[in-house]
Amino acid sequence: MTEETHVQGPTIRPRRLRRTPALRRMVAETHVVPSSLVLPVFIRESLSDPHPISSMPGVVQHSRDSLKRAVAEAAELGLGGVMLFGIPEHKDATGSGALDPAGVLNLAITDVVAEVGDQLTVMSDLCLDEFTDHGHCGLLTPDGEVDNDQTLAAYAEMALAQAAAGVDMVGPSGMMDGQVAVVRKALDDAGHSHVSVLAYSAKYASAFFGPFREAVDSSLVGDRRTYQQDPANALEGVREVLLDVAEGADLVMVKPALPYLDVVRRVRDAVDVPVAAYNVSGEYAMLEAAAANGWIDREAAILETLTSIRRAGADVILTYWASEAARLLRA
Ligand code: PBG
């Protein structure tokens, strides 16, 4: 190449830091680590073998035995925790199975604490929707409206049942106004001040919960738009989060994750408690369906998904891929 034809290249070259795997690893801004991942698990009453969930390939409703194996594996992989959802045999208008110490969720808490309580944070969903025959997250008035304040009293009792079963952290997910304050007070008054609260603070009325409804055999007819948030609203999500922090939430959550990464970022910038994001059933199902068709590189897409949620600002991610991602990260 002669002097005349030499092209003067750029002095500043960002690509220099992308040249080798070691360089890329060294300058990575975001890390997904197993300890920041929480595995949601479903346990169904009176099941002798795990039962597949067709819209969530690879995810099952657990029996008592298969649940123990799943949480033992989660502990071995170094996950941060597990979030338990119970599916009762019988539902009723008040969701009484949620309060019963021998109810499916409370028994599962005791089982899991006995199995891995010293290694994992054991968390439980604190909501009535799996236990009510109408499928709503709260109690209904005679004309079928969700009754916020009656529901709060039920959540307080549910928190006590879960604390008595040994839970580390409760996850109030029903989006009733004042739920965090009521749960915090009930726990404290009963001597459970060590039990922490993961508040589902900015929870949106989302189509991406679809497969979850199958996962928990939901009875819901209609929608949850009078209590879950309108997808159009981000400022309102921050407002909900700030209220929950003021009410005593130890961690706050944004849910779903991927369609709301802007909300995750706003929330991360607005509070000084850890922020969780829930990579929900529909997000899982979409990627799995594309992978099953050979349309996407499944493992790379899983890790990219989790990285994007962390990059948006989530400290903790609830994801059905938690155990698998931990295995991928180890490899
Ligand atoms: C309500 C609850 C829901 C999910 C977690 N907790 C469903 C809903 O609000 O309708 C959804 C989780 C998912 O889609 O993965 N207890």
Short mmCIF file of C-alpha atoms and ligand atoms in Angstrom, two decimals:
data_model
loop_
_atom_site.label_atom_id
_atom_site.label_comp_id
_atom_site.label_asym_id
_atom_site.label_seq_id
_atom_site.Cartn_x
_atom_site.Cartn_y
_atom_site.Cartn_z
CA MET A 1 0.00 0.00 0.00
CA THR A 2 1.52 3.36 -1.02
CA GLU A 3 1.42 6.58 1.00
CA GLU A 4 -1.14 7.97 -1.41
CA THR A 5 -3.72 5.14 -1.11
CA HIS A 6 -3.43 4.56 2.69
CA VAL A 7 -6.77 5.32 4.36
CA GLN A 8 -6.41 7.21 7.62
CA GLY A 9 -8.34 5.04 10.12
CA PRO A 10 -10.02 6.14 13.34
CA THR A 11 -7.83 6.69 16.40
CA ILE A 12 -10.57 5.66 18.76
CA ARG A 13 -11.64 2.08 18.26
CA PRO A 14 -14.23 0.59 20.69
CA ARG A 15 -13.74 -2.73 18.92
CA ARG A 16 -10.29 -3.09 20.56
CA LEU A 17 -12.03 -4.14 23.81
CA ARG A 18 -14.10 -6.74 21.97
CA ARG A 19 -11.13 -8.52 20.38
CA THR A 20 -10.73 -11.54 22.69
CA PRO A 21 -13.03 -13.43 25.08
CA ALA A 22 -10.83 -12.39 28.02
CA LEU A 23 -11.08 -8.70 27.12
CA ARG A 24 -14.83 -8.92 26.69
CA ARG A 25 -15.19 -10.71 30.01
CA MET A 26 -13.02 -8.17 31.78
CA VAL A 27 -15.03 -5.15 30.66
CA ALA A 28 -18.51 -6.69 30.97
CA GLU A 29 -20.73 -4.22 32.84
CA THR A 30 -23.44 -6.70 33.80
CA HIS A 31 -23.24 -10.13 35.36
CA VAL A 32 -25.89 -12.75 35.87
CA VAL A 33 -25.00 -14.83 38.91
CA PRO A 34 -26.91 -17.80 40.34
CA SER A 35 -27.28 -16.10 43.73
CA SER A 36 -29.41 -13.36 42.18
CA LEU A 37 -31.85 -15.86 40.65
CA VAL A 38 -35.04 -17.11 42.29
CA LEU A 39 -36.88 -20.19 41.02
CA PRO A 40 -40.69 -20.03 41.17
CA VAL A 41 -42.16 -23.49 41.85
CA PHE A 42 -45.70 -24.83 41.81
CA ILE A 43 -46.89 -27.47 44.24
CA ARG A 44 -50.24 -29.14 43.76
CA GLU A 45 -52.12 -30.85 46.56
CA SER A 46 -52.53 -34.64 46.42
CA LEU A 47 -50.32 -35.14 43.40
CA SER A 48 -48.27 -38.34 43.43
CA ASP A 49 -46.19 -37.55 40.32
CA PRO A 50 -45.18 -34.21 38.83
CA HIS A 51 -47.67 -32.96 36.24
CA PRO A 52 -46.42 -31.08 33.14
CA ILE A 53 -47.76 -27.61 32.30
CA SER A 54 -48.34 -27.67 28.53
CA SER A 55 -47.92 -23.93 27.94
CA MET A 56 -44.64 -23.92 29.90
CA PRO A 57 -42.59 -26.80 28.48
CA GLY A 58 -40.10 -27.99 31.10
CA VAL A 59 -42.08 -26.58 34.05
CA VAL A 60 -44.28 -28.85 36.18
CA GLN A 61 -46.77 -28.82 39.00
CA HIS A 62 -44.82 -30.61 41.70
CA SER A 63 -45.75 -33.40 44.04
CA ARG A 64 -44.35 -33.18 47.56
CA ASP A 65 -41.45 -35.47 46.59
CA SER A 66 -40.58 -33.83 43.30
CA LEU A 67 -40.65 -30.42 45.01
CA LYS A 68 -38.03 -31.60 47.47
CA ARG A 69 -35.82 -32.77 44.63
CA ALA A 70 -36.24 -29.49 42.72
CA VAL A 71 -35.32 -27.31 45.69
CA ALA A 72 -32.38 -29.54 46.61
CA GLU A 73 -31.09 -29.04 43.07
CA ALA A 74 -31.70 -25.27 43.32
CA ALA A 75 -29.64 -25.20 46.52
CA GLU A 76 -26.86 -27.26 44.98
CA LEU A 77 -26.72 -24.81 42.06
CA GLY A 78 -26.36 -21.85 44.41
CA LEU A 79 -29.59 -20.02 43.58
CA GLY A 80 -30.72 -17.15 45.77
CA GLY A 81 -34.07 -18.63 46.63
CA VAL A 82 -37.32 -20.30 45.65
CA MET A 83 -40.79 -18.76 45.44
CA LEU A 84 -43.56 -21.22 46.28
CA PHE A 85 -47.05 -21.25 44.74
CA GLY A 86 -49.65 -23.70 46.03
CA ILE A 87 -52.54 -25.24 44.13
CA PRO A 88 -55.20 -26.59 46.50
CA GLU A 89 -57.57 -29.45 45.81
CA HIS A 90 -60.58 -27.45 46.98
CA LYS A 91 -61.26 -23.76 46.48
CA ASP A 92 -63.90 -21.60 48.12
CA ALA A 93 -65.11 -18.01 48.12
CA THR A 94 -62.75 -16.89 50.88
CA GLY A 95 -59.71 -18.93 49.90
CA SER A 96 -59.67 -20.66 53.28
CA GLY A 97 -57.03 -23.14 52.12
CA ALA A 98 -54.51 -20.30 52.27
CA LEU A 99 -54.96 -19.94 56.02
CA ASP A 100 -55.09 -23.63 56.90
CA PRO A 101 -51.80 -24.70 58.54
CA ALA A 102 -52.30 -28.04 56.76
CA GLY A 103 -53.01 -26.30 53.44
CA VAL A 104 -50.85 -27.15 50.45
CA LEU A 105 -48.74 -23.98 50.47
CA ASN A 106 -48.10 -23.92 54.20
CA LEU A 107 -47.07 -27.59 54.19
CA ALA A 108 -44.80 -26.94 51.22
CA ILE A 109 -43.09 -24.11 53.10
CA THR A 110 -42.37 -26.45 56.01
CA ASP A 111 -41.10 -29.16 53.66
CA VAL A 112 -38.81 -26.79 51.78
CA VAL A 113 -37.47 -25.13 54.91
CA ALA A 114 -36.65 -28.58 56.31
CA GLU A 115 -34.94 -29.59 53.07
CA VAL A 116 -32.92 -26.48 52.12
CA GLY A 117 -33.82 -23.75 54.62
CA ASP A 118 -30.18 -23.26 55.58
CA GLN A 119 -29.10 -22.79 51.94
CA LEU A 120 -31.88 -20.93 50.14
CA THR A 121 -34.19 -18.03 50.85
CA VAL A 122 -37.60 -19.66 51.08
CA MET A 123 -40.31 -17.32 49.76
CA SER A 124 -44.06 -17.79 49.39
CA ASP A 125 -46.71 -16.13 47.29
CA LEU A 126 -49.05 -14.22 49.57
CA CYS A 127 -52.24 -13.95 47.53
CA LEU A 128 -55.66 -15.57 47.48
CA ASP A 129 -56.11 -16.19 43.75
CA GLU A 130 -54.95 -19.80 43.81
CA PHE A 131 -57.32 -20.53 46.69
CA THR A 132 -60.52 -18.73 45.70
CA ASP A 133 -63.20 -20.37 43.56
CA HIS A 134 -63.72 -17.06 41.69
CA GLY A 135 -59.96 -16.77 41.05
CA HIS A 136 -59.60 -13.16 42.22
CA CYS A 137 -56.70 -12.07 44.39
CA GLY A 138 -59.04 -10.85 47.11
CA LEU A 139 -62.40 -11.34 48.77
CA LEU A 140 -65.51 -10.15 46.94
CA THR A 141 -68.34 -7.92 48.09
CA PRO A 142 -71.89 -9.25 47.60
CA ASP A 143 -71.99 -7.49 44.22
CA GLY A 144 -68.77 -9.10 43.07
CA GLU A 145 -66.30 -6.23 43.55
CA VAL A 146 -62.88 -6.98 45.03
CA ASP A 147 -63.09 -5.70 48.61
CA ASN A 148 -59.72 -4.10 49.37
CA ASP A 149 -59.97 -3.78 53.14
CA GLN A 150 -61.57 -7.15 53.88
CA THR A 151 -58.83 -8.67 51.76
CA LEU A 152 -56.15 -6.97 53.85
CA ALA A 153 -57.41 -8.78 56.94
CA ALA A 154 -57.16 -12.10 55.07
CA TYR A 155 -53.63 -11.29 53.90
CA ALA A 156 -52.59 -10.57 57.50
CA GLU A 157 -53.80 -14.01 58.54
CA MET A 158 -52.17 -15.63 55.54
CA ALA A 159 -48.86 -13.98 56.44
CA LEU A 160 -49.09 -15.42 59.94
CA ALA A 161 -49.81 -18.91 58.61
CA GLN A 162 -46.79 -18.70 56.31
CA ALA A 163 -44.57 -17.33 59.07
CA ALA A 164 -45.68 -20.14 61.38
CA ALA A 165 -44.72 -22.60 58.63
CA GLY A 166 -41.21 -21.12 58.69
CA VAL A 167 -41.02 -18.93 55.61
CA ASP A 168 -38.10 -16.46 55.26
CA MET A 169 -39.83 -13.95 52.99
CA VAL A 170 -43.44 -13.38 51.97
CA GLY A 171 -44.43 -12.03 48.58
CA PRO A 172 -47.72 -10.12 48.72
CA SER A 173 -48.79 -10.14 45.07
CA GLY A 174 -52.45 -9.12 45.14
CA MET A 175 -52.01 -5.37 44.48
CA MET A 176 -54.40 -4.34 47.27
CA ASP A 177 -53.77 -0.83 48.60
CA GLY A 178 -52.03 -0.96 51.98
CA GLN A 179 -51.12 -4.65 51.79
CA VAL A 180 -47.47 -4.22 52.74
CA ALA A 181 -48.23 -2.18 55.86
CA VAL A 182 -50.84 -4.66 57.05
CA VAL A 183 -48.62 -7.67 56.46
CA ARG A 184 -45.63 -5.99 58.13
CA LYS A 185 -47.68 -5.07 61.19
CA ALA A 186 -49.24 -8.52 61.52
CA LEU A 187 -45.82 -10.17 61.33
CA ASP A 188 -44.28 -7.77 63.85
CA ASP A 189 -47.15 -8.01 66.31
CA ALA A 190 -46.88 -11.80 66.30
CA GLY A 191 -43.13 -11.87 66.89
CA HIS A 192 -42.09 -12.50 63.28
CA SER A 193 -40.11 -9.33 62.74
CA HIS A 194 -37.36 -11.39 61.07
CA VAL A 195 -39.67 -12.40 58.19
CA SER A 196 -39.00 -10.10 55.24
CA VAL A 197 -41.42 -8.73 52.66
CA LEU A 198 -40.85 -8.84 48.91
CA ALA A 199 -43.53 -6.48 47.66
CA TYR A 200 -45.00 -7.07 44.23
CA SER A 201 -45.21 -3.32 43.93
CA ALA A 202 -45.52 -2.50 40.23
CA LYS A 203 -47.54 -5.40 38.95
CA TYR A 204 -49.28 -4.87 35.64
CA ALA A 205 -52.51 -6.37 34.30
CA SER A 206 -50.58 -8.34 31.72
CA ALA A 207 -51.38 -10.77 28.92
CA PHE A 208 -47.98 -12.32 29.69
CA PHE A 209 -49.44 -14.05 32.76
CA GLY A 210 -51.43 -16.34 30.43
CA PRO A 211 -49.51 -19.60 30.91
CA PHE A 212 -49.41 -19.06 34.70
CA ARG A 213 -53.18 -19.34 34.76
CA GLU A 214 -52.81 -22.89 33.44
CA ALA A 215 -49.96 -23.54 35.85
CA VAL A 216 -52.15 -22.81 38.86
CA ASP A 217 -55.45 -24.12 37.42
CA SER A 218 -56.83 -20.59 37.74
CA SER A 219 -60.60 -20.17 38.07
CA LEU A 220 -60.53 -16.52 37.01
CA VAL A 221 -63.19 -15.24 34.64
CA GLY A 222 -62.58 -11.68 33.47
CA ASP A 223 -59.48 -9.74 34.42
CA ARG A 224 -57.67 -7.98 37.26
CA ARG A 225 -57.72 -4.47 35.84
CA THR A 226 -59.28 -2.88 38.91
CA TYR A 227 -56.24 -3.82 41.00
CA GLN A 228 -53.28 -4.58 38.74
CA GLN A 229 -51.79 -1.62 36.90
CA ASP A 230 -52.51 -0.30 33.44
CA PRO A 231 -49.59 -1.18 31.10
CA ALA A 232 -49.58 2.45 29.96
CA ASN A 233 -48.32 3.77 33.30
CA ALA A 234 -44.70 4.00 34.40
CA LEU A 235 -44.92 6.94 36.83
CA GLU A 236 -47.68 5.10 38.64
CA GLY A 237 -45.35 2.11 38.96
CA VAL A 238 -42.79 4.30 40.71
CA ARG A 239 -45.54 5.67 42.95
CA GLU A 240 -46.60 2.15 43.96
CA VAL A 241 -42.99 1.25 44.72
CA LEU A 242 -42.41 4.34 46.88
CA LEU A 243 -45.60 3.60 48.83
CA ASP A 244 -44.45 0.03 49.47
CA VAL A 245 -41.03 1.16 50.66
CA ALA A 246 -42.75 3.59 53.03
CA GLU A 247 -44.97 0.75 54.26
CA GLY A 248 -41.91 -1.35 55.10
CA ALA A 249 -41.12 -3.44 52.02
CA ASP A 250 -37.63 -4.98 52.20
CA LEU A 251 -37.49 -5.54 48.44
CA VAL A 252 -39.75 -4.25 45.68
CA MET A 253 -40.70 -5.94 42.45
CA VAL A 254 -41.63 -5.02 38.92
CA LYS A 255 -43.68 -7.60 37.06
CA PRO A 256 -43.62 -8.68 34.22
CA ALA A 257 -39.98 -7.96 33.36
CA LEU A 258 -39.33 -7.71 29.62
CA PRO A 259 -42.21 -5.46 28.54
CA TYR A 260 -41.46 -3.22 31.56
CA LEU A 261 -37.67 -2.84 31.55
CA ASP A 262 -38.12 0.94 31.50
CA VAL A 263 -40.06 0.65 34.76
CA VAL A 264 -37.33 -1.55 36.24
CA ARG A 265 -34.80 1.18 35.45
CA ARG A 266 -36.95 3.97 36.85
CA VAL A 267 -37.57 2.00 40.02
CA ARG A 268 -33.89 1.12 40.46
CA ASP A 269 -33.08 4.83 40.25
CA ALA A 270 -35.85 5.80 42.68
CA VAL A 271 -35.29 3.56 45.71
CA ASP A 272 -32.50 2.30 47.94
CA VAL A 273 -33.82 -1.21 48.55
CA PRO A 274 -33.08 -4.22 46.32
CA VAL A 275 -35.23 -4.39 43.20
CA ALA A 276 -36.59 -7.68 41.86
CA ALA A 277 -38.12 -8.34 38.45
CA TYR A 278 -40.33 -11.30 37.55
CA ASN A 279 -39.54 -12.90 34.19
CA VAL A 280 -43.07 -14.25 33.89
CA SER A 281 -44.72 -17.29 32.35
CA GLY A 282 -45.55 -15.65 29.01
CA GLU A 283 -41.98 -14.45 28.56
CA TYR A 284 -40.83 -18.01 29.22
CA ALA A 285 -43.42 -19.53 26.88
CA MET A 286 -42.58 -17.21 23.96
CA LEU A 287 -38.90 -18.06 23.97
CA GLU A 288 -39.52 -21.77 24.50
CA ALA A 289 -42.00 -21.85 21.62
CA ALA A 290 -39.58 -20.10 19.27
CA ALA A 291 -36.77 -22.45 20.33
CA ALA A 292 -38.98 -25.52 19.87
CA ASN A 293 -39.54 -24.37 16.28
CA GLY A 294 -35.82 -23.98 15.74
CA TRP A 295 -36.24 -20.24 15.28
CA ILE A 296 -33.90 -19.07 18.02
CA ASP A 297 -30.78 -20.25 19.85
CA ARG A 298 -32.46 -21.22 23.10
CA GLU A 299 -29.56 -21.11 25.57
CA ALA A 300 -28.08 -17.89 24.19
CA ALA A 301 -31.52 -16.28 24.25
CA ILE A 302 -32.09 -17.30 27.88
CA LEU A 303 -28.81 -15.76 29.01
CA GLU A 304 -29.37 -12.62 26.91
CA THR A 305 -32.85 -12.26 28.41
CA LEU A 306 -31.57 -12.49 31.98
CA THR A 307 -28.69 -10.13 31.19
CA SER A 308 -31.14 -7.55 29.82
CA ILE A 309 -33.20 -7.65 33.01
CA ARG A 310 -30.09 -7.21 35.15
CA ARG A 311 -28.85 -4.39 32.90
CA ALA A 312 -32.18 -2.59 33.29
CA GLY A 313 -31.50 -2.53 37.04
CA ALA A 314 -32.89 -5.68 38.63
CA ASP A 315 -30.83 -7.02 41.52
CA VAL A 316 -32.92 -10.18 41.78
CA ILE A 317 -34.70 -12.06 38.98
CA LEU A 318 -37.51 -14.54 39.43
CA THR A 319 -37.30 -16.87 36.47
CA TYR A 320 -38.43 -20.37 35.52
CA TRP A 321 -34.97 -20.78 33.96
CA ALA A 322 -33.17 -20.17 37.27
CA SER A 323 -31.72 -23.66 37.72
CA GLU A 324 -30.93 -24.09 34.05
CA ALA A 325 -29.30 -20.66 33.83
CA ALA A 326 -27.16 -21.49 36.86
CA ARG A 327 -26.04 -24.65 35.06
CA LEU A 328 -25.27 -22.69 31.88
CA LEU A 329 -23.30 -20.12 33.84
CA ARG A 330 -21.27 -22.85 35.51
CA ALA A 331 -20.42 -24.51 32.18
C1 PBG B 1 -50.96 -13.89 41.46
C2 PBG B 1 -49.79 -14.13 40.58
C3 PBG B 1 -49.77 -14.20 39.18
C4 PBG B 1 -48.46 -14.45 38.81
C5 PBG B 1 -47.71 -14.55 39.97
N1 PBG B 1 -48.55 -14.32 41.05
C6 PBG B 1 -50.86 -14.19 38.19
C7 PBG B 1 -51.77 -13.06 38.09
O1 PBG B 1 -51.59 -12.01 38.70
O2 PBG B 1 -52.73 -13.24 37.36
C8 PBG B 1 -47.97 -14.59 37.40
C9 PBG B 1 -46.63 -15.22 37.24
C10 PBG B 1 -46.30 -15.61 35.86
O3 PBG B 1 -47.04 -15.31 34.90
O4 PBG B 1 -45.25 -16.25 35.69
N2 PBG B 1 -50.86 -14.60 42.67
#
